[in-house]
Short mmCIF file of C-alpha atoms in Angstrom, two decimals:
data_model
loop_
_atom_site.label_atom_id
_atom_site.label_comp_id
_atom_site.label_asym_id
_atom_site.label_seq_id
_atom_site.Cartn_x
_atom_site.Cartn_y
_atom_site.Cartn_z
CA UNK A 1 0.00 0.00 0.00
CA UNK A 2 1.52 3.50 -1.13
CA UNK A 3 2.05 5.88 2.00
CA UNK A 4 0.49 9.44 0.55
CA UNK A 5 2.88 11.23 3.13
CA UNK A 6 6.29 10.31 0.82
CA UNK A 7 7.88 12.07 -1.48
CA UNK A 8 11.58 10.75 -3.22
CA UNK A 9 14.70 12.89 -2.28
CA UNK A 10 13.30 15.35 -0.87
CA UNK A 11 15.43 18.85 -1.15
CA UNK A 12 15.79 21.93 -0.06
CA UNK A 13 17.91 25.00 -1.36
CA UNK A 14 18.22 28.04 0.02
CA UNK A 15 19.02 31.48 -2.12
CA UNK A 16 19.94 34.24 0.53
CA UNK A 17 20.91 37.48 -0.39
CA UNK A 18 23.22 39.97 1.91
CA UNK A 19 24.08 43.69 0.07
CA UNK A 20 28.25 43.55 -0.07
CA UNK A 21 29.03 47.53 -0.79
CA UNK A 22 25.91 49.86 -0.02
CA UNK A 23 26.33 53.33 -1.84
CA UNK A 24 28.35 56.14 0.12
CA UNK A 25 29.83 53.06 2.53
CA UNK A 26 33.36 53.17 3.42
CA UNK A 27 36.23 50.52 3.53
CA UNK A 28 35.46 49.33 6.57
CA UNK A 29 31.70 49.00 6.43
CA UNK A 30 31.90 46.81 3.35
CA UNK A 31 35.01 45.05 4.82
CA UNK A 32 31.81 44.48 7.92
CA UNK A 33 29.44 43.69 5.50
CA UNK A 34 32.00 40.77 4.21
CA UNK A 35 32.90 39.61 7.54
CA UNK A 36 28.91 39.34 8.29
CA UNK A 37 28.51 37.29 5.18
CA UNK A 38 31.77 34.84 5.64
CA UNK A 39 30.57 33.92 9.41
CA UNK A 40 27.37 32.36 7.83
CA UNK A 41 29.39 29.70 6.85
CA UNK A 42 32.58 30.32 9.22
CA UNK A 43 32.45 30.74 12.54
CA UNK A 44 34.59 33.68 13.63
CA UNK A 45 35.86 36.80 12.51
CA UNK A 46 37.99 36.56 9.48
CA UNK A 47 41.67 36.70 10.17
CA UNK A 48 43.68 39.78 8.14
CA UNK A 49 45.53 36.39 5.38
CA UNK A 50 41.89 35.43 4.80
CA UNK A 51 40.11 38.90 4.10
CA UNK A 52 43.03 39.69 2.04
CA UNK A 53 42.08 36.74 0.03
CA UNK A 54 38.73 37.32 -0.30
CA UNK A 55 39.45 40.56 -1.16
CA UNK A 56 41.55 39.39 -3.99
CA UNK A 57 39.19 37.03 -5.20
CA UNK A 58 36.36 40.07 -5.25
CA UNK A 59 38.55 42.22 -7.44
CA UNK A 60 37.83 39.42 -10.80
CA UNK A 61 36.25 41.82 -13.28
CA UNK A 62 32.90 39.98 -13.51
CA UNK A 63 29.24 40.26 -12.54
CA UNK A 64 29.37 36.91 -11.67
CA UNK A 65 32.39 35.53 -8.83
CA UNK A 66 32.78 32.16 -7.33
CA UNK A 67 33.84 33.10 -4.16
CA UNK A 68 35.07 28.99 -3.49
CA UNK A 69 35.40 28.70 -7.26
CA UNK A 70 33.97 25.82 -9.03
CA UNK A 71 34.00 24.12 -5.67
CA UNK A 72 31.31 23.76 -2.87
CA UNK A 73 31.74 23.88 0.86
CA UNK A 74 30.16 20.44 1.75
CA UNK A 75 28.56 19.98 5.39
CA UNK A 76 29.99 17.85 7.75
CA UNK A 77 29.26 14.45 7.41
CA UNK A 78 26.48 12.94 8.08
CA UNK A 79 24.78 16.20 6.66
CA UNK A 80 24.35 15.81 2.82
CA UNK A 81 24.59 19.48 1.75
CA UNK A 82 27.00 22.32 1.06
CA UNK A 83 27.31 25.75 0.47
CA UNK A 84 28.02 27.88 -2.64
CA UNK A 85 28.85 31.71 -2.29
CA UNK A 86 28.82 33.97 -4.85
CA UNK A 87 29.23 37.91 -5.66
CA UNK A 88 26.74 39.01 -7.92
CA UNK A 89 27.80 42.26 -8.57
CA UNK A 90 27.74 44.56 -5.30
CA UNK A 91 25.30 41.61 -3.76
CA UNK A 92 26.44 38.63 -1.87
CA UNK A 93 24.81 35.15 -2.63
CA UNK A 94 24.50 32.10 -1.21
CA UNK A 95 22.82 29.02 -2.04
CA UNK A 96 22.74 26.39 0.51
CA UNK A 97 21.91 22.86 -0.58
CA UNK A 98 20.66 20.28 1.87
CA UNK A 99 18.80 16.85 1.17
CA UNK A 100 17.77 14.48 3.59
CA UNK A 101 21.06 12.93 5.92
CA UNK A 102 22.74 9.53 4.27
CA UNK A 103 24.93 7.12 5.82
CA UNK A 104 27.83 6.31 2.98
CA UNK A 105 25.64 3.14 2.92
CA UNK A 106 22.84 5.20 1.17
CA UNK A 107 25.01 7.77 -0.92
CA UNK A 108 26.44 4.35 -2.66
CA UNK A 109 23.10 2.46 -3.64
CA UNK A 110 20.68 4.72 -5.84
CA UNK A 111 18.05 2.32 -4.20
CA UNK A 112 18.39 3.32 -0.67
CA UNK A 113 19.70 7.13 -1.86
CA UNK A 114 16.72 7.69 -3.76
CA UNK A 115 14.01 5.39 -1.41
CA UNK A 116 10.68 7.43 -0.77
CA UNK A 117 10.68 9.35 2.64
CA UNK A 118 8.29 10.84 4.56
CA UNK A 119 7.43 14.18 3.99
CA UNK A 120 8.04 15.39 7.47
CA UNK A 121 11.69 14.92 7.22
CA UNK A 122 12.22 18.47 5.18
CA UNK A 123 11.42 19.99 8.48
CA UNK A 124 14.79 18.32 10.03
CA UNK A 125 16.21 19.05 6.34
CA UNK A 126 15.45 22.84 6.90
CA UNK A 127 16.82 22.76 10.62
CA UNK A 128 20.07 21.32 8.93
CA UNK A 129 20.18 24.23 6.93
CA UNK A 130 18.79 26.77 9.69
CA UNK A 131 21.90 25.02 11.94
CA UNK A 132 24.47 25.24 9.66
CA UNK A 133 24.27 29.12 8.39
CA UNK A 134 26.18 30.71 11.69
CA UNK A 135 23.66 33.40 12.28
CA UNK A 136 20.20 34.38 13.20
CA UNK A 137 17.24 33.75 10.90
CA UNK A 138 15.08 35.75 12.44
CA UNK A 139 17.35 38.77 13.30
CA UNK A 140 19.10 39.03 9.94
CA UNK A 141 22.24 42.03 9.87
CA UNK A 142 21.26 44.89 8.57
CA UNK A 143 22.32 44.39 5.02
CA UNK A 144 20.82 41.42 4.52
CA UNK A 145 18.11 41.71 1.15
CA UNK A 146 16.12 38.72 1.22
CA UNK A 147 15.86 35.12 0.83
CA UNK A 148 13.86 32.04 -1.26
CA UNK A 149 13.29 28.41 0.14
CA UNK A 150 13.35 26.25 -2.96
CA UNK A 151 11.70 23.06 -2.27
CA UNK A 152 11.70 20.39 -4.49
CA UNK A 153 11.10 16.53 -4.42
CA UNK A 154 9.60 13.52 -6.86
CA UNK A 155 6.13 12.23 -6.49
CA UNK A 156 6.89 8.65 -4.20
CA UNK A 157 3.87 7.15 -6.96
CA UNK A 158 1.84 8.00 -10.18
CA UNK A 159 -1.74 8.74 -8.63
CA UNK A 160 -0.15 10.93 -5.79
CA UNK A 161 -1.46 14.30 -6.21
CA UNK A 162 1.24 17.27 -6.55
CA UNK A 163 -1.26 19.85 -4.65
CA UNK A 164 -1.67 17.44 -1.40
CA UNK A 165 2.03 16.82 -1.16
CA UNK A 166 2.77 20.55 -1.59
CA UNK A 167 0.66 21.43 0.92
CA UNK A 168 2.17 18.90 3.28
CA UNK A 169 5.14 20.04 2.72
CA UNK A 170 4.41 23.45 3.76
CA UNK A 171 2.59 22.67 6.95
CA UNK A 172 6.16 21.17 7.97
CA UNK A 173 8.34 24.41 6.96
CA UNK A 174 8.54 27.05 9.04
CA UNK A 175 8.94 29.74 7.09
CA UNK A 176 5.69 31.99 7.40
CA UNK A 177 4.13 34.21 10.18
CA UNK A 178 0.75 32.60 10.47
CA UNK A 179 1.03 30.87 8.05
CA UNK A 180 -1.95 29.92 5.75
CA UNK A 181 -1.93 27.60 2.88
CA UNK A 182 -4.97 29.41 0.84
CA UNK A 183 -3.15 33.41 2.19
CA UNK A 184 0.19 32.59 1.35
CA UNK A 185 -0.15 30.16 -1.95
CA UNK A 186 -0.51 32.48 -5.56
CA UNK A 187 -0.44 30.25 -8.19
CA UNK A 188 -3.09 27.97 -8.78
CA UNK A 189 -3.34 23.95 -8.35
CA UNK A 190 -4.06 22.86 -11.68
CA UNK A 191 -1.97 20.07 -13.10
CA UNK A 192 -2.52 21.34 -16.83
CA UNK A 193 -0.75 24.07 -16.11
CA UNK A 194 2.76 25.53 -17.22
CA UNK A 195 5.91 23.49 -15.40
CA UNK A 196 9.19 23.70 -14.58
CA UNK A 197 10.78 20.97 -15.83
CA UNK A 198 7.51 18.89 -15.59
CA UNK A 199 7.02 19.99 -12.15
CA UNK A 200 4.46 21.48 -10.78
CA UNK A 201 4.79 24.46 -9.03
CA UNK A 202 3.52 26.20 -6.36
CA UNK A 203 4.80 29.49 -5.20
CA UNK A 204 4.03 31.18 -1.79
CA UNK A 205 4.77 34.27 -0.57
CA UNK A 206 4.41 36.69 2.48
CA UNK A 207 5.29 40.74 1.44
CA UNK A 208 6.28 43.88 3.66
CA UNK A 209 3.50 45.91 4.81
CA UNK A 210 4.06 49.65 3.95
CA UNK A 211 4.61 50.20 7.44
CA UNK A 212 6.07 47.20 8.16
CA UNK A 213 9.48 45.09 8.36
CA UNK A 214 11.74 43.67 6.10
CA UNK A 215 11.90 40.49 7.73
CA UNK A 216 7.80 40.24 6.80
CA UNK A 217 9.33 39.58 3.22
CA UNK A 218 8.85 35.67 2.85
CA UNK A 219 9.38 33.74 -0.46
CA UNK A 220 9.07 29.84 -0.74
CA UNK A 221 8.91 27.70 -4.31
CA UNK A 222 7.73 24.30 -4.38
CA UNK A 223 8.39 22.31 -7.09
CA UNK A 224 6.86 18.67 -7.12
CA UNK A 225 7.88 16.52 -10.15
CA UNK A 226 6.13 13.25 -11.58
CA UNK A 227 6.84 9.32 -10.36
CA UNK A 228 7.30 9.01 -14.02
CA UNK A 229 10.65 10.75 -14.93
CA UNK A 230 14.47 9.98 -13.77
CA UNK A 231 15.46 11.21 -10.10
CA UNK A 232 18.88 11.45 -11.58
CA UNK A 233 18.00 13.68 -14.37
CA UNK A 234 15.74 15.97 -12.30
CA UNK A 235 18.79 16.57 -9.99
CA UNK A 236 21.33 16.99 -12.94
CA UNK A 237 18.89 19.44 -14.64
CA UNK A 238 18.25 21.53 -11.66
CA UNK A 239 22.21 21.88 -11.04
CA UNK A 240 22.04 23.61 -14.20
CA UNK A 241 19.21 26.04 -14.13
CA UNK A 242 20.80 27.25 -10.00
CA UNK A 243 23.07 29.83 -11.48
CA UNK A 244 20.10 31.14 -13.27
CA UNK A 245 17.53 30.65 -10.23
CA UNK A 246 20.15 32.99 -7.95
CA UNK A 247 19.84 35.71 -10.14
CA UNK A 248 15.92 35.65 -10.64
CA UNK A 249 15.35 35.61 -6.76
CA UNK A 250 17.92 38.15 -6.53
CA UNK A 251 16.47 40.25 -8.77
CA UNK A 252 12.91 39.84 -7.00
CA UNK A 253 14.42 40.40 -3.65
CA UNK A 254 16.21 43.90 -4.38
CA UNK A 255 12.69 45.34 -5.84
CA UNK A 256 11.14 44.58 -2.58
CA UNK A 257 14.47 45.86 -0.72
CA UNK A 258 14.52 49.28 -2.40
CA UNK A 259 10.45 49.17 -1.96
CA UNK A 260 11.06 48.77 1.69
CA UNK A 261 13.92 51.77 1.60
CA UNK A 262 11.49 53.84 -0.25
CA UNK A 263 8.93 53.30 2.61
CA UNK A 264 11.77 54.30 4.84
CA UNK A 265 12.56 57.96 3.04
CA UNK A 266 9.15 58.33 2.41
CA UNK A 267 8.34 58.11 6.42
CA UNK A 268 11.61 60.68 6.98
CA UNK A 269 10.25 63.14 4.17
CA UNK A 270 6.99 63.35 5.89
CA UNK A 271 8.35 64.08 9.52
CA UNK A 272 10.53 66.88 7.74
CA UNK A 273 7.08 67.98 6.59
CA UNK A 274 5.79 69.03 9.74
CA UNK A 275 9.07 70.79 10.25
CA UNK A 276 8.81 72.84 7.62
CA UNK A 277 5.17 73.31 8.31
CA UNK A 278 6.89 75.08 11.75
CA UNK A 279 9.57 76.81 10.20
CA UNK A 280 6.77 78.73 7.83
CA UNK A 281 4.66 79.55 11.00
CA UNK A 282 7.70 81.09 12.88
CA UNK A 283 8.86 83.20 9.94
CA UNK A 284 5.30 84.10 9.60
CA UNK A 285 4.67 85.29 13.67
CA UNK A 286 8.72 86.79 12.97
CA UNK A 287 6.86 89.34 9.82
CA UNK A 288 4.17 90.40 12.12
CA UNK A 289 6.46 90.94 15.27
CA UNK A 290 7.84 95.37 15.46
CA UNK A 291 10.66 93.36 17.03
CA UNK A 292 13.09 91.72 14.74
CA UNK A 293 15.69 89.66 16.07
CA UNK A 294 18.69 89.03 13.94
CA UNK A 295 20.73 86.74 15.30
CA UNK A 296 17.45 84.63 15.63
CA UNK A 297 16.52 85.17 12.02
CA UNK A 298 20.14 84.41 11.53
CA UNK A 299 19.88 81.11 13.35
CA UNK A 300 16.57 80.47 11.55
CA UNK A 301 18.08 80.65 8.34
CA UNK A 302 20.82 78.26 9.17
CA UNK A 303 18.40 75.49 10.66
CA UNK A 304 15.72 76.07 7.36
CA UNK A 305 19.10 75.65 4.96
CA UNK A 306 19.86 71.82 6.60
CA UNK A 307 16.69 71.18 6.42
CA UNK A 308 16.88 71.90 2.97
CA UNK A 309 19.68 69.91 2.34
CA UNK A 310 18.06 66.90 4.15
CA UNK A 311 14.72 67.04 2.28
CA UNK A 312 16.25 67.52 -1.05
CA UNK A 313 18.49 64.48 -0.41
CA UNK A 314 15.73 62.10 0.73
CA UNK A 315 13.87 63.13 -2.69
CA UNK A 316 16.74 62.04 -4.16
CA UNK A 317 16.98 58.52 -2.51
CA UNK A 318 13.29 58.35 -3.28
CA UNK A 319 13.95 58.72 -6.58
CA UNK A 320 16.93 56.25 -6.46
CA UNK A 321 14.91 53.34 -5.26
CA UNK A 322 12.55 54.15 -7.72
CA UNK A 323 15.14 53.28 -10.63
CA UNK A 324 16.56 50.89 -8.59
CA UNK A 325 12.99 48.85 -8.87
CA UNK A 326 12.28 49.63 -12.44
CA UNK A 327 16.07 48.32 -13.36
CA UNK A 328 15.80 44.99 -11.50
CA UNK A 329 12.14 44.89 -12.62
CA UNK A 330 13.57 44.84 -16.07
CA UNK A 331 15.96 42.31 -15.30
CA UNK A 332 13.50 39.84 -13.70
CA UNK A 333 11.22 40.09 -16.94
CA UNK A 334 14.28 39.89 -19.09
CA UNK A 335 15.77 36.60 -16.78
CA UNK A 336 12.46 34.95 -17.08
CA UNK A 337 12.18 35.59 -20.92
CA UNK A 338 15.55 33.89 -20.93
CA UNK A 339 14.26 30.76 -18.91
CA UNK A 340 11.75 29.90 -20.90
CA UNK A 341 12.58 27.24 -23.14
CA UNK A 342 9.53 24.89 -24.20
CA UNK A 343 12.00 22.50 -25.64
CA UNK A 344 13.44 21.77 -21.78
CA UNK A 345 9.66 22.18 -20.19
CA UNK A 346 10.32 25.56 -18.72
CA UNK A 347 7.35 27.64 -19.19
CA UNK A 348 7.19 29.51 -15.64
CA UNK A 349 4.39 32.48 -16.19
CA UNK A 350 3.13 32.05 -13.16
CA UNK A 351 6.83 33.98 -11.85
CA UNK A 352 5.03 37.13 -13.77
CA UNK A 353 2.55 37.91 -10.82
CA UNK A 354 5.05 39.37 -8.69
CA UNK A 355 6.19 41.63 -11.50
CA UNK A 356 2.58 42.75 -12.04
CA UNK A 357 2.67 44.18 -8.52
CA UNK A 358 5.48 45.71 -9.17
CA UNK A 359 4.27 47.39 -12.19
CA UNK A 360 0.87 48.21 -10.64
CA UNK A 361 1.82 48.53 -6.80
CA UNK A 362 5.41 49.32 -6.23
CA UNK A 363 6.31 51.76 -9.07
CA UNK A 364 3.23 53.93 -8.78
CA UNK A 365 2.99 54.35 -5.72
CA UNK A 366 6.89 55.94 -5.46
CA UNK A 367 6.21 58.35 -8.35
CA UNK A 368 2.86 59.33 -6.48
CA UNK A 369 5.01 59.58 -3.35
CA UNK A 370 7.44 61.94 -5.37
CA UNK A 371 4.59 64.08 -7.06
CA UNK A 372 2.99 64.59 -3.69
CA UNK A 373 6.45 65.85 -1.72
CA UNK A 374 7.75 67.72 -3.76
CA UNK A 375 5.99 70.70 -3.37
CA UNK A 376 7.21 70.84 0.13
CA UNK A 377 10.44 71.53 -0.86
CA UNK A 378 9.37 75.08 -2.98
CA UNK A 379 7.47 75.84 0.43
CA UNK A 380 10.89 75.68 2.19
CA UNK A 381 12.85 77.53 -0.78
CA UNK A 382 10.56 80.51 -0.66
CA UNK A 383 10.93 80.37 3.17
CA UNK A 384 14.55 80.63 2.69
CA UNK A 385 14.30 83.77 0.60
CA UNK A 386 11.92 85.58 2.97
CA UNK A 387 14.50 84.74 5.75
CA UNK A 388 17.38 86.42 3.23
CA UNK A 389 15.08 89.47 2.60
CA UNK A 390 14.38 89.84 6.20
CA UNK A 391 17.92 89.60 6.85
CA UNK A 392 19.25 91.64 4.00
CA UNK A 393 16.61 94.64 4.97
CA UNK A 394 17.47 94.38 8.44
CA UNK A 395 21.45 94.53 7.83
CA UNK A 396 20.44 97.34 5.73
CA UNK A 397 18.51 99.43 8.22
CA UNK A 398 21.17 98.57 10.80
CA UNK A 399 23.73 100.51 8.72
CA UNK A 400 21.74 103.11 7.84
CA UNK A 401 20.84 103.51 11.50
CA UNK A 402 24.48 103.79 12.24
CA UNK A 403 25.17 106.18 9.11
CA UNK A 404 22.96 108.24 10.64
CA UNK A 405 23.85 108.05 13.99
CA UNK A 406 28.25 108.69 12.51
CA UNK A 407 26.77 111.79 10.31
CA UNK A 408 24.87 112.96 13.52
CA UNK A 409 27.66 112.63 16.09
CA UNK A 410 29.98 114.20 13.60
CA UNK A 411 27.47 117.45 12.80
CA UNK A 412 27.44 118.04 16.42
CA UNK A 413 31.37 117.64 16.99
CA UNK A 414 31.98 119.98 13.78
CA UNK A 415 29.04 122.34 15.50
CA UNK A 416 30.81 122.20 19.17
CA UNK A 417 34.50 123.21 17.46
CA UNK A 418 32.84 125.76 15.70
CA UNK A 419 31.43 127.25 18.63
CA UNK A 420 34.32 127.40 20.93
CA UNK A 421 36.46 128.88 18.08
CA UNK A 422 33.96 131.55 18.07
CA UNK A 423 33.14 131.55 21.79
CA UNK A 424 36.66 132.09 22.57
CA UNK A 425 37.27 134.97 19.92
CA UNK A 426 35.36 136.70 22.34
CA UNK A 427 37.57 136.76 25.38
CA UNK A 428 39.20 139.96 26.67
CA UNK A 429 43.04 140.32 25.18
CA UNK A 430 43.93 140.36 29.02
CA UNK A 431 42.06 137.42 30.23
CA UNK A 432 43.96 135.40 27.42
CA UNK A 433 47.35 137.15 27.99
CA UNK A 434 47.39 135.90 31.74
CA UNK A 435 45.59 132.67 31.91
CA UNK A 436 45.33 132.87 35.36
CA UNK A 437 43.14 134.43 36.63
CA UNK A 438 39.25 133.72 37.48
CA UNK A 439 37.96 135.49 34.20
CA UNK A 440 39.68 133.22 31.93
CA UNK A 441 38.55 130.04 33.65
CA UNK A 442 34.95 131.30 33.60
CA UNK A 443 35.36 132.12 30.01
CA UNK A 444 36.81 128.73 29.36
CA UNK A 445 34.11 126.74 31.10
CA UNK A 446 31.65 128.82 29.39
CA UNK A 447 33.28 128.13 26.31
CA UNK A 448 33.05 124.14 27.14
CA UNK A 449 29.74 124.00 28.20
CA UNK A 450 28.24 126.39 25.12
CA UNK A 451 29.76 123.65 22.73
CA UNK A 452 28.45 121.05 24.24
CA UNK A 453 25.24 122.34 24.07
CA UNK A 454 25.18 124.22 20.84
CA UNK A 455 26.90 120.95 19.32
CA UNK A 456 24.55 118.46 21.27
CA UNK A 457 21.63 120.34 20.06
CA UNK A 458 23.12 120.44 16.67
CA UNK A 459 23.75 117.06 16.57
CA UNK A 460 20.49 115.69 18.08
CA UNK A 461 18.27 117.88 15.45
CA UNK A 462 20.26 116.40 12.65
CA UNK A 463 19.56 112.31 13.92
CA UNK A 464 16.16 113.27 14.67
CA UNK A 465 15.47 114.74 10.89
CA UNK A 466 17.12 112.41 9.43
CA UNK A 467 15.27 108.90 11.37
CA UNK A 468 11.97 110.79 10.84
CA UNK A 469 13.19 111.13 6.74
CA UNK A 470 13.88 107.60 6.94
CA UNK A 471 10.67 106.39 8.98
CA UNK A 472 8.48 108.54 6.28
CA UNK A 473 10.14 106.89 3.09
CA UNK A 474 9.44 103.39 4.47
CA UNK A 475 5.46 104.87 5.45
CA UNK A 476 4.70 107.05 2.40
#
């Protein structure tokens, strides 16, 4: 009697995705980025001989570098895995491969190697996995993009139904946050339908809320092939399409990355909204105030200019992830155009629905996001210039003030001489002559106080005509 709950080799591989040089990062952030990446399959730091070879290895002109080269770093036996790092431009990858344990017993007869097992066992399968990657799966590092679960395994006999042992197989991964078959599944069960290889396929997935957290992002692919065909060719076919498979889910996984950024600058612009929403008020209760304040104007000018600079630059990154979508939106289409080969039985449209969100979801929503902010940042300009003009008038009346205030002081000085020449033209020839006595120091104080009254009075009429000349050509 057939068991339904079996399923031949069953096999899991896992893409993950970890960002190796972010833009504006320094040496030693991407040298931290690398050592982040290296400990998922090392444990430790790296030592100064083995960055330096990594390092070396990363400088091969190519999109595409085999960090181990054409070799795999198998798991320790009895494990039947490895892992296989690569640099895909400025993105880490690694696939880890793990199928269910075998004792050297099994890995020499194809009858024991490739007996049906139950279809609980991919949950110790994906512990093996979770075990073996030195690091948290559910607190990634910070520049970690994404990951896929590919799941794949042969039907254990011809009337088992694909759908049922999907399904199975899904209630044994833990992958999902409450998970739900019907939620999470997108394609739909129908054997007629396109195939991978003959498989059937059934992808799941879990995305990011707007407000939400990268690690929300959840991507698994079933695949499920027929009793009918050759274990051996499955698995030799498969090797094949992996390269190709790590680029489509890496593509995939930067879109919703640079979605999830986008979220991120979009939250920032709006809370530099409301601060420019209080820089307008102020300047507006500064116009209305008799009392102008220039250092504060001053000061208000310098905090309105950074704020300028920060809002223009998170446009900017807006606008970045924006491209950065619509490029690896074009190379998902592109890579799955490229997969499709009806001579091989790859015909995988069902990979399309993602990029319709993207196209309907992601991308419009940004350029909505962009049309709607914007605006904010002429608000802020024209706040700016006010501030200038205020400024400019204000270091304009301040030297007039003082003009004023020079051309008074020096009236009444000119006025004071003038008077004490004349005052003392009229002392008695004696008084002069003996500069002794009491006359000549009453003259003299006489003299001294006259000018300083004449020229005080002089130069007080002269600052009062001209401030009330002033205060009438600014009140016509």
């Amino acid at each position: 009697m057939t068991d339904p709950d079996t399923i031949i080799y069953p096999t899991i591989d896992l893409f993950s995705y970890d960002l190796a040089e972010g833009l504006g990062q320094s040496e030693d952030e991407s040298n931290q980025n690398r050592n982040k990446f290296w400990r998922r399959i090392n444990v430790g730091q790296m030592t100064a001989d083995q960055l330096a070879d990594v390092i070396k290895i990363e400088s091969e002109l190519s999109d595409y570098i085999e960090l181990l080269g054409k070799d795999c770093k198998e798991f320790d036996y009895p494990l039947n895995g490895f892992y296989y790092p690569v640099k895909l431009n400025d993105t880490y990858a690694l696939q880890v491969h793990c199928a269910i344990d075998l004792t050297h017993k099994d890995r020499d007869d194809p009858s024991l190697k490739y007996a049906p097992r139950h279809i609980p066992s991919f949950q110790k399968i994906q512990e093996n996995i979770v075990n073996n990657l030195h690091g948290s799966q559910t607190n990634q590092p910070d520049n970690h993009i994404g990951q896929t679960w590919f799941v794949w395994g042969q039907l254990a006999f011809a009337d088992q139904k694909a759908s049922d042992a999907a399904k199975r197989i899904y209630g044994h991964l833990k992958i999902f946050d409450n998970s739900s078959w019907e939620k999470d599944l997108k394609t739909e069960i129908n054997p007629s339908a396109p195939k991978l290889l003959g498989a059937e396929c059934f992808e799941l997935w879990q995305l990011p809320s707007d407000r939400g957290d990268l690690s929300q992002n959840k991507h698994l692919l079933i695949c499920i092939f027929p009793h009918e065909l050759n274990i051996l060719d499955i698995s030799q076919t498969l090797s094949k399409l992996y390269p190709s498979l790590m680029r489509l889910f890496l593509y995939r996984h930067k879109i919703i990355w640079s979605y999830h950024l986008s979220r991120q600058h979009k939250s920032e612009l709006k809370n530099q909204v409301q601060k420019i929403q209080t820089a307008i008020a102020l300047l507006a209760n500064q116009d209305h105030s008799s009392q102008i304040d220039l250092a504060q104007l001053q000061q208000s000018l310098k905090s309105n200019l950074n704020l300028m600079n920060t809002y223009v630059q998170e446009l900017i990154y807006l606008e970045s992830q924006k491209n950065t979508i619509a490029t690896n939106l074009e190379n998902y289409q592109n890579k799955l155009r490229r997969l499709e080969n009806h001579e091989e039985d790859i015909d995988i449209p069902f990979l399309e629905k993602f990029a319709t969100i993207v196209t309907k979801k992601y991308i419009p929503q940004i350029i909505a996001d962009i049309t709607n902010l914007s605006p904010n940042q002429k608000f802020l300009e024209n706040s700016i210039r006010n501030i200038e003009g205020i400024i400019s008038l204000e270091q304009t009346r301040s030297e007039r003030s003082l003009n004023q205030s020079i051309f008074a002081v020096g009236t009444g000085l000119g006025t004071s001489q003038i008077t004490v020449n004349i005052l003392t033209a009229q002392f008695p020839v004696n008084a002069i002559a003996t500069k002794s006595n009491t006359l000549f120091l009453i003259y003299m104080v006489a003299a001294f106080l006259g000018s300083i009254v004449i020229g005080g009075l002089s130069g007080g009429g002269v600052w009062w005509w001209l401030h009330r000349r002033s205060r009438n050509s600014k009140n016509p």
